[in-house]
XYZ file of N, CA, C and O in Angstrom:
496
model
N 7.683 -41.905 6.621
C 7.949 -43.127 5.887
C 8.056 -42.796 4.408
O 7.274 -41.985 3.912
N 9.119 -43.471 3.591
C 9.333 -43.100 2.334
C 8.932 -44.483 1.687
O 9.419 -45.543 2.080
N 7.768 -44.372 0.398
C 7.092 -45.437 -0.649
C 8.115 -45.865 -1.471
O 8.299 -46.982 -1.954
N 8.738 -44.882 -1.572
C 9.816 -45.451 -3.022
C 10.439 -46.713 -3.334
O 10.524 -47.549 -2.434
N 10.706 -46.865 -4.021
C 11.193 -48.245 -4.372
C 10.845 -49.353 -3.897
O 11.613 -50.166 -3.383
N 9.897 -49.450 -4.003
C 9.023 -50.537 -3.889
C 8.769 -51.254 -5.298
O 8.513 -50.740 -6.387
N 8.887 -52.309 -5.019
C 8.356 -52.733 -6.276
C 6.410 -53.114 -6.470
O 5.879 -53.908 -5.694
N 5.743 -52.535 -7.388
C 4.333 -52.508 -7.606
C 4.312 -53.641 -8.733
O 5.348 -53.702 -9.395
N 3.243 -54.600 -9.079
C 2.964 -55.337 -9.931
C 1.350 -54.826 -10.242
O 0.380 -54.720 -9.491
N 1.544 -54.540 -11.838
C 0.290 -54.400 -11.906
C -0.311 -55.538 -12.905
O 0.540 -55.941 -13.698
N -1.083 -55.903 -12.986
C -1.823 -57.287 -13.539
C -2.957 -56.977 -14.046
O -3.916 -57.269 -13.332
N -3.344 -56.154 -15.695
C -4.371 -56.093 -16.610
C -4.176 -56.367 -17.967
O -3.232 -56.440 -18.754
N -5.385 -56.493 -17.973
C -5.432 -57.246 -19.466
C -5.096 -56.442 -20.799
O -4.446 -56.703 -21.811
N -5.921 -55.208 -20.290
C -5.892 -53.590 -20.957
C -4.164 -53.022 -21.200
O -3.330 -52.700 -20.355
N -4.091 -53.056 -22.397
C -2.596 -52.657 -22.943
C -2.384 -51.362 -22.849
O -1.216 -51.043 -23.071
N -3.257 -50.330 -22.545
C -3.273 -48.722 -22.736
C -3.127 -48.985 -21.148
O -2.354 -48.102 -20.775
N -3.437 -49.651 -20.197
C -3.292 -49.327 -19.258
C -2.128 -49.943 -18.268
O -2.032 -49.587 -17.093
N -1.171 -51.004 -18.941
C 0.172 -51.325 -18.567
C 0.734 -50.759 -19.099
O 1.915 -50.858 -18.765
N 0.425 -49.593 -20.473
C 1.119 -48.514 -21.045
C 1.297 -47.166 -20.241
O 2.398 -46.647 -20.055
N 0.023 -46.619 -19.754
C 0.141 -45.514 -18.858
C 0.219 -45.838 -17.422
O 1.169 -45.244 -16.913
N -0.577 -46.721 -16.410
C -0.199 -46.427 -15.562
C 1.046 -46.748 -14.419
O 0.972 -46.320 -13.267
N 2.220 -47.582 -14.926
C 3.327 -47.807 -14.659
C 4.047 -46.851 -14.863
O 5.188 -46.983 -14.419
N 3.704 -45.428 -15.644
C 4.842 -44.353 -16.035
C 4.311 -43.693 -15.104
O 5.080 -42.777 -14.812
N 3.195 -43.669 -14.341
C 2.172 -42.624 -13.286
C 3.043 -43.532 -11.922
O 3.563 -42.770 -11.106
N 3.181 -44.680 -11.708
C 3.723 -44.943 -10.745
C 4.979 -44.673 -10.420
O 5.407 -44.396 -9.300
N 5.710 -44.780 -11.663
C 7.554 -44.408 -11.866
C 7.584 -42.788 -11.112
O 8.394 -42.474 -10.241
N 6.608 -41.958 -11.618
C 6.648 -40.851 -11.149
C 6.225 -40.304 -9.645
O 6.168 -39.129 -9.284
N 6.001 -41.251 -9.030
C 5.882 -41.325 -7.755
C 6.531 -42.016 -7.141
O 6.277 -42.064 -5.938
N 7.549 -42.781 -7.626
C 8.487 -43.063 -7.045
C 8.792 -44.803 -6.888
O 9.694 -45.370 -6.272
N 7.775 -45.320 -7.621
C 8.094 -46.742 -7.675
C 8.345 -47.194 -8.516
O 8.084 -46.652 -9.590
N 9.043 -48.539 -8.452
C 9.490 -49.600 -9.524
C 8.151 -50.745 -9.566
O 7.460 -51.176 -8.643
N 8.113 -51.048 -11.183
C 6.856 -51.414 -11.652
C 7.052 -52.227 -12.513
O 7.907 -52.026 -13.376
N 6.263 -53.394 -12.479
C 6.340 -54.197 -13.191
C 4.874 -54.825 -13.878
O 4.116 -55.385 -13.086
N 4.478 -54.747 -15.274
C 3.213 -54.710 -15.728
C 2.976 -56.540 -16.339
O 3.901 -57.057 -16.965
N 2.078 -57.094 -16.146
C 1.950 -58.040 -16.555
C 0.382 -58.413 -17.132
O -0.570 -57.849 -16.593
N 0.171 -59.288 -18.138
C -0.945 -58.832 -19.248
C -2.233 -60.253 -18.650
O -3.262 -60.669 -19.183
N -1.709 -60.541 -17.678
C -2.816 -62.240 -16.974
C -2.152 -62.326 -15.867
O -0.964 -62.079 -15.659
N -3.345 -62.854 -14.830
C -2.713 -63.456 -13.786
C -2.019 -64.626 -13.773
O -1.819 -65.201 -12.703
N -1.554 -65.138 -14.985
C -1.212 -66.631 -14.456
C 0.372 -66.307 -15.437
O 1.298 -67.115 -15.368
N 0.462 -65.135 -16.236
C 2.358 -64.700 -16.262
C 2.928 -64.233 -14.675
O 4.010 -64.557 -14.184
N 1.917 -63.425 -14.079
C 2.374 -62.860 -12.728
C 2.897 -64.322 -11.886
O 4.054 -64.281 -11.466
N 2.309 -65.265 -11.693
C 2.008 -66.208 -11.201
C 3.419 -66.913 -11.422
O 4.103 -67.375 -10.509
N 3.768 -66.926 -12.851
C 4.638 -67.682 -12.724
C 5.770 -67.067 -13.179
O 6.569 -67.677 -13.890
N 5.981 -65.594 -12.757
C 6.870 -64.845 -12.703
C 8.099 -64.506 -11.023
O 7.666 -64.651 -9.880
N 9.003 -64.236 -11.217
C 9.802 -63.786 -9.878
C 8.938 -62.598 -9.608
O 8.968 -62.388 -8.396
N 8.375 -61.956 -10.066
C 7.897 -60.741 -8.551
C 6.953 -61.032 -8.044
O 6.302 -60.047 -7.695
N 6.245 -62.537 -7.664
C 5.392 -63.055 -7.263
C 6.019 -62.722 -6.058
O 5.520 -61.690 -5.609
N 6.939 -63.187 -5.327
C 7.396 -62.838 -4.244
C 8.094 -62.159 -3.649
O 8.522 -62.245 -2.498
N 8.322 -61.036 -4.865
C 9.043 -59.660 -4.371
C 8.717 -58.471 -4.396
O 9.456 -57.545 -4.059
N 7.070 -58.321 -4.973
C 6.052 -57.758 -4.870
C 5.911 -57.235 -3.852
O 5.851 -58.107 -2.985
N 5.751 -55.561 -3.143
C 4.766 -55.295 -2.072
C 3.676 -54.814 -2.215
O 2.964 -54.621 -1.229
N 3.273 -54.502 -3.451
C 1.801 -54.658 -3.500
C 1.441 -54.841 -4.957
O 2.328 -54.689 -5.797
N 0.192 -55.160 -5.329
C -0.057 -55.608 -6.704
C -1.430 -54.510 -6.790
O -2.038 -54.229 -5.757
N -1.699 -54.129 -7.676
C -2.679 -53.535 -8.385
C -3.320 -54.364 -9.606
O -2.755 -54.146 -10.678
N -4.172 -55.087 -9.641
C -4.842 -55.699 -10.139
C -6.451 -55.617 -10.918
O -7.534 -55.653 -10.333
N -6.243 -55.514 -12.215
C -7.405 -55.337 -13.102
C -8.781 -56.271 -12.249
O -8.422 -57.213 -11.542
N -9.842 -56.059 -12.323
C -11.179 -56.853 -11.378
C -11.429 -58.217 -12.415
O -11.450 -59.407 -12.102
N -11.633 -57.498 -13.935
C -12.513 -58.760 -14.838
C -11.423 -58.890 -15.638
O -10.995 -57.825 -16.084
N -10.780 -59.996 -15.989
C -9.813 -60.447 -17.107
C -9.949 -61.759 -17.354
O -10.220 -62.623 -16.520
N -9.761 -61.905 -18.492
C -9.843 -63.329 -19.456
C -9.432 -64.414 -18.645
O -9.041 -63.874 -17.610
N -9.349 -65.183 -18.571
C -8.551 -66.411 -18.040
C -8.525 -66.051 -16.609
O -9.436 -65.226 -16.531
N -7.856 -66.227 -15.055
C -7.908 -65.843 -14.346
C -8.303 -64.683 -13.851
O -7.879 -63.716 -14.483
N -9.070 -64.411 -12.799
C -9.852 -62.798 -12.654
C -8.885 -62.398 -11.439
O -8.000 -63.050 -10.885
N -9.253 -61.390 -11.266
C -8.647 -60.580 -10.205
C -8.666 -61.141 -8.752
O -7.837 -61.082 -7.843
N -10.150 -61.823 -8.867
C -10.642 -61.710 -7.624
C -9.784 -63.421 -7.116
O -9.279 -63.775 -6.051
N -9.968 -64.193 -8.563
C -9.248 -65.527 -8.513
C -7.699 -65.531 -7.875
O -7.201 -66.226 -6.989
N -7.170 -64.493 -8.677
C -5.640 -64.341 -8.029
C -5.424 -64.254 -6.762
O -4.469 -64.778 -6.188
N -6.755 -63.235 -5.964
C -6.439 -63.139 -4.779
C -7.017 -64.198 -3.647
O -7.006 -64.096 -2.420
N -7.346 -64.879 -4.198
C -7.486 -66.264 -3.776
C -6.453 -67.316 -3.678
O -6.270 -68.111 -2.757
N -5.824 -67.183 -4.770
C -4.746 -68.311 -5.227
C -3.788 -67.857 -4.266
O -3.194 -68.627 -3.511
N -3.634 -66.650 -4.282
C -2.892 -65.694 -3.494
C -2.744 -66.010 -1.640
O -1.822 -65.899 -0.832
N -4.039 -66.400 -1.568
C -4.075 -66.421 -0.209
C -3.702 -68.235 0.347
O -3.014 -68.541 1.321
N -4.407 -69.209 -0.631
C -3.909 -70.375 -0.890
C -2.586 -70.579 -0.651
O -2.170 -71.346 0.217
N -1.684 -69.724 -1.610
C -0.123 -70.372 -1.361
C 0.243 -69.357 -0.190
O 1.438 -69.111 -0.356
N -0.190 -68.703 0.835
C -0.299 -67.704 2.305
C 1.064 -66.867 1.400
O 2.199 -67.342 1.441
N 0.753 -65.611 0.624
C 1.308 -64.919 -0.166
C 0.224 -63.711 0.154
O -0.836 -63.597 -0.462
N 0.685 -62.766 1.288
C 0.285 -61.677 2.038
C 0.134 -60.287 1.297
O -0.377 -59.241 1.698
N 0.839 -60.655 -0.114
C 0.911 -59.191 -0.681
C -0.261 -57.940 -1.047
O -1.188 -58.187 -1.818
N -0.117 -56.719 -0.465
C -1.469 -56.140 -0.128
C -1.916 -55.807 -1.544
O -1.023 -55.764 -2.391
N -3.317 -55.537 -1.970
C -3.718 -55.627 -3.377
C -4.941 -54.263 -3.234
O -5.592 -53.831 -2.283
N -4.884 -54.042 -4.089
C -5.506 -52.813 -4.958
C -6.137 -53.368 -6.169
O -5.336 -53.922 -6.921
N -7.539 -53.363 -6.604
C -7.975 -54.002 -7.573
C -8.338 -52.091 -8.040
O -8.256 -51.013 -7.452
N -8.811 -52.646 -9.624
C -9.192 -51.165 -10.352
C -10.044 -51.766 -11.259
O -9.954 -52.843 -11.849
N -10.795 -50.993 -11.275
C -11.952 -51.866 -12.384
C -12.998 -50.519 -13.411
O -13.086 -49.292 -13.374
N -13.561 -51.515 -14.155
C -14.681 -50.423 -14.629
C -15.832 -50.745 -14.519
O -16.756 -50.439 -15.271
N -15.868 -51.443 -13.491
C -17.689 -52.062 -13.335
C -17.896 -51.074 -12.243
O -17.233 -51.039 -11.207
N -18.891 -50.255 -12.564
C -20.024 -50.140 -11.947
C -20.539 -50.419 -10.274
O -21.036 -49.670 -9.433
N -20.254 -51.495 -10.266
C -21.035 -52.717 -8.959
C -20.481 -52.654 -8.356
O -19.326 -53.076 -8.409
N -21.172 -51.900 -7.138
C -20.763 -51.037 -5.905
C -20.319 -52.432 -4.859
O -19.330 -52.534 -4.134
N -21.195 -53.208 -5.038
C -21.335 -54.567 -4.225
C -20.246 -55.334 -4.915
O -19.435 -55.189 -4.000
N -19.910 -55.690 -5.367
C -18.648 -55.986 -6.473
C -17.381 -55.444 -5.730
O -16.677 -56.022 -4.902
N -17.306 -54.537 -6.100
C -16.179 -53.662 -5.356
C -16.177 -53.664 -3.857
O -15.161 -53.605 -3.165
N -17.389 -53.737 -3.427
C -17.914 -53.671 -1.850
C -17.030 -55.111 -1.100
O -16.215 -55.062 -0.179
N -17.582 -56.500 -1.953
C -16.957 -57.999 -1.802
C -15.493 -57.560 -1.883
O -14.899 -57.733 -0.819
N -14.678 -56.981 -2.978
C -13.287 -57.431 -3.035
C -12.379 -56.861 -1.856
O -11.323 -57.244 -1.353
N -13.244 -55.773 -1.623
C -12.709 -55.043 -0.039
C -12.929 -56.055 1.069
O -12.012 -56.299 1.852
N -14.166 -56.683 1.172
C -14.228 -57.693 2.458
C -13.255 -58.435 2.585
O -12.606 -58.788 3.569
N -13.163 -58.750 1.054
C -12.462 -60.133 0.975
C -10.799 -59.993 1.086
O -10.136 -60.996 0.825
N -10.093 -58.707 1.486
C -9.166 -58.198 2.071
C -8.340 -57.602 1.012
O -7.160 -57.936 0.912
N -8.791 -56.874 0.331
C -8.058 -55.893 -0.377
C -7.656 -54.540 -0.114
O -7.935 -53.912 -1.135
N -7.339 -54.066 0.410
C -6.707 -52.311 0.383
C -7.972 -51.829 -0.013
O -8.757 -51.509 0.880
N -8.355 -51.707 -1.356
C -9.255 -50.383 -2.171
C -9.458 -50.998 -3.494
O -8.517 -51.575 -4.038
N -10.678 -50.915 -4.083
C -11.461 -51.235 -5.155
C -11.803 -49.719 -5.809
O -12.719 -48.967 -5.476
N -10.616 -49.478 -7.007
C -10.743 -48.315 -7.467
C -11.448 -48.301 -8.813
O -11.378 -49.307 -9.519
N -12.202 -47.106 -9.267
C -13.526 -47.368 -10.111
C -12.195 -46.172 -10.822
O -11.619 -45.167 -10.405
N -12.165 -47.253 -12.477
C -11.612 -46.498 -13.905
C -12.639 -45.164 -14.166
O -13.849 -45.115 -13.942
N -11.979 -44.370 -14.575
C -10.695 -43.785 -14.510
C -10.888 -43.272 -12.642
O -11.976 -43.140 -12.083
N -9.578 -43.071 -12.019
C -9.587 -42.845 -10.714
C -8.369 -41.751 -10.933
O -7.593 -41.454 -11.841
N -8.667 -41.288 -9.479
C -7.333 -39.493 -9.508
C -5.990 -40.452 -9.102
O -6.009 -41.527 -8.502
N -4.738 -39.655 -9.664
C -3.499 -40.093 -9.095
C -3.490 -39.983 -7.498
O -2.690 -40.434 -6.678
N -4.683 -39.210 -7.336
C -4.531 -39.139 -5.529
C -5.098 -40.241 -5.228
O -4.365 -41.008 -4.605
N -6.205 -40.633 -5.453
C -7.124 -41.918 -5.352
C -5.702 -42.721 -4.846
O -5.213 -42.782 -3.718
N -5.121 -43.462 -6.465
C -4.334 -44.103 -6.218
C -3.021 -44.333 -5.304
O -2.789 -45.460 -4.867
N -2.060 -43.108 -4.988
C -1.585 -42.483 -4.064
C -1.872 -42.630 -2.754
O -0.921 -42.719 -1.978
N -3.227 -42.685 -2.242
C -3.547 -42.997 -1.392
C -4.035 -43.951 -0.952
O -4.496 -43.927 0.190
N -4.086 -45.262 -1.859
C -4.397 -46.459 -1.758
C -3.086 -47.400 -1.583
O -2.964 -48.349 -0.808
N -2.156 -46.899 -2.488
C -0.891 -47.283 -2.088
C -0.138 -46.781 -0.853
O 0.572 -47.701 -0.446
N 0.004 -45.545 0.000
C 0.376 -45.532 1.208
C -0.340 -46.055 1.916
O 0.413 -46.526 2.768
N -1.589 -46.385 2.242
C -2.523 -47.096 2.792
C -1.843 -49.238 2.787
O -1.800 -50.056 3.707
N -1.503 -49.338 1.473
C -1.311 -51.236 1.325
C 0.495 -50.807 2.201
O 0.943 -51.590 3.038
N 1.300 -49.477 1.796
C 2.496 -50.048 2.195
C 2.890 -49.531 3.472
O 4.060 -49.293 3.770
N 1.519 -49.292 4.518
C 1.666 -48.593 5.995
C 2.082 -49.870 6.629
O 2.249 -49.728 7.841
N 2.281 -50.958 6.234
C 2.501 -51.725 7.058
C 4.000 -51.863 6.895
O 4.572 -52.264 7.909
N 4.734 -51.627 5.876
C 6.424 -51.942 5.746
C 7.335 -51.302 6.649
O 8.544 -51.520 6.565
Protein backbone atom coordinates (compact mmCIF):
# COMPACT_ATOMS: atom_id res chain seq x y z
CA UNK A 1 0.00 0.00 0.00
CA UNK A 2 1.32 3.44 -0.99
CA UNK A 3 0.60 6.70 1.88
CA UNK A 4 1.28 9.29 -0.55
CA UNK A 5 -0.86 11.81 -1.34
CA UNK A 6 -2.93 11.91 1.09
CA UNK A 7 -3.91 14.82 2.33
CA UNK A 8 -2.78 15.32 6.39
CA UNK A 9 -4.29 18.31 8.40
CA UNK A 10 -2.39 19.33 11.10
CA UNK A 11 -4.16 21.59 13.78
CA UNK A 12 -1.59 23.53 16.43
CA UNK A 13 -1.40 26.40 17.95
CA UNK A 14 2.58 26.28 18.00
CA UNK A 15 3.90 28.25 14.83
CA UNK A 16 7.47 26.44 14.88
CA UNK A 17 5.53 23.51 14.63
CA UNK A 18 3.09 24.19 11.45
CA UNK A 19 6.56 25.51 10.36
CA UNK A 20 8.51 22.21 10.64
CA UNK A 21 6.39 19.51 10.76
CA UNK A 22 4.43 19.77 7.41
CA UNK A 23 7.98 19.93 5.54
CA UNK A 24 8.71 16.35 7.62
CA UNK A 25 5.43 15.17 6.18
CA UNK A 26 5.99 16.58 2.45
CA UNK A 27 9.03 14.42 2.73
CA UNK A 28 7.31 11.40 3.19
CA UNK A 29 5.19 11.83 0.82
CA UNK A 30 2.13 13.75 1.83
CA UNK A 31 0.14 16.75 1.08
CA UNK A 32 -0.41 18.97 4.17
CA UNK A 33 -2.27 21.36 5.26
CA UNK A 34 -1.42 23.38 8.67
CA UNK A 35 -4.00 25.21 10.50
CA UNK A 36 -3.36 27.52 13.75
CA UNK A 37 -7.20 26.46 15.86
CA UNK A 38 -9.59 24.05 15.61
CA UNK A 39 -12.36 26.11 14.69
CA UNK A 40 -10.22 27.57 11.07
CA UNK A 41 -9.97 23.65 10.41
CA UNK A 42 -13.59 23.49 11.11
CA UNK A 43 -14.58 25.85 8.91
CA UNK A 44 -12.22 25.09 6.29
CA UNK A 45 -12.67 22.57 2.95
CA UNK A 46 -10.25 19.90 4.22
CA UNK A 47 -12.63 19.22 6.90
CA UNK A 48 -13.84 16.70 4.58
CA UNK A 49 -11.05 15.86 2.49
CA UNK A 50 -8.83 15.11 5.20
CA UNK A 51 -7.58 11.42 5.80
CA UNK A 52 -6.14 12.01 8.77
CA UNK A 53 -5.54 15.00 11.07
CA UNK A 54 -2.73 15.32 13.52
CA UNK A 55 -3.79 17.41 16.15
CA UNK A 56 -2.02 19.57 18.93
CA UNK A 57 -3.73 17.99 22.69
CA UNK A 58 -3.95 21.67 24.65
CA UNK A 59 -4.83 24.80 22.49
CA UNK A 60 -6.51 28.04 23.20
CA UNK A 61 -10.01 28.14 22.24
CA UNK A 62 -11.04 24.66 21.14
CA UNK A 63 -8.76 21.65 22.41
CA UNK A 64 -7.84 18.76 20.63
CA UNK A 65 -9.71 16.53 22.49
CA UNK A 66 -12.96 19.02 21.79
CA UNK A 67 -12.43 18.69 18.02
CA UNK A 68 -12.56 15.15 18.28
CA UNK A 69 -15.71 15.27 19.67
CA UNK A 70 -17.25 17.81 17.44
CA UNK A 71 -15.74 15.51 15.04
CA UNK A 72 -17.61 12.62 15.97
CA UNK A 73 -20.95 14.78 16.47
CA UNK A 74 -21.13 15.80 12.80
CA UNK A 75 -20.15 11.41 12.19
CA UNK A 76 -16.78 12.84 10.45
CA UNK A 77 -14.61 9.43 10.73
CA UNK A 78 -11.32 11.05 10.03
CA UNK A 79 -8.53 9.00 11.85
CA UNK A 80 -6.54 11.41 14.33
CA UNK A 81 -3.17 11.49 15.83
CA UNK A 82 -2.97 13.94 18.71
CA UNK A 83 0.85 15.19 19.77
CA UNK A 84 1.29 16.87 22.80
CA UNK A 85 3.77 17.94 25.50
CA UNK A 86 2.05 16.92 28.57
CA UNK A 87 3.47 14.55 30.43
CA UNK A 88 0.02 12.67 31.50
CA UNK A 89 0.30 9.28 30.65
CA UNK A 90 -3.53 9.02 31.57
CA UNK A 91 -4.18 12.03 29.38
CA UNK A 92 -2.75 10.51 26.49
CA UNK A 93 -4.00 7.05 27.82
CA UNK A 94 -8.05 8.82 27.53
CA UNK A 95 -7.40 10.30 23.97
CA UNK A 96 -6.48 6.74 22.72
CA UNK A 97 -9.75 5.25 24.35
CA UNK A 98 -11.55 7.81 23.14
CA UNK A 99 -10.54 6.59 19.49
CA UNK A 100 -7.57 8.10 18.32
CA UNK A 101 -4.74 6.25 16.37
CA UNK A 102 -1.71 7.43 18.85
CA UNK A 103 -1.08 10.13 21.46
CA UNK A 104 2.44 11.22 20.56
CA UNK A 105 4.63 12.83 23.43
CA UNK A 106 6.76 16.25 21.82
CA UNK A 107 9.39 15.90 20.57
CA UNK A 108 8.61 12.26 18.94
CA UNK A 109 10.96 10.23 16.09
CA UNK A 110 9.88 10.68 12.37
CA UNK A 111 9.42 6.91 12.87
CA UNK A 112 7.07 7.41 15.82
CA UNK A 113 5.16 9.47 13.49
CA UNK A 114 5.50 7.32 10.32
CA UNK A 115 4.15 4.78 12.05
CA UNK A 116 1.23 6.31 13.44
CA UNK A 117 0.27 7.47 10.15
CA UNK A 118 0.42 4.00 8.30
CA UNK A 119 -1.36 2.71 11.22
CA UNK A 120 -4.66 5.82 10.80
CA UNK A 121 -4.30 5.17 6.79
CA UNK A 122 -4.41 1.02 6.99
CA UNK A 123 -7.78 1.39 6.53
CA UNK A 124 -7.83 3.28 2.84
Amino acid sequence: MTITHFLISLVDDDESVRDSLPELLREMGFDVRAFSSAESFLRSDALHISKCLILDLAMPGMTGPELQQELKRRQIKTPIIFITANQDEAVRRKTVEQGAVECLLKPFTDTALHNALTIALGAE
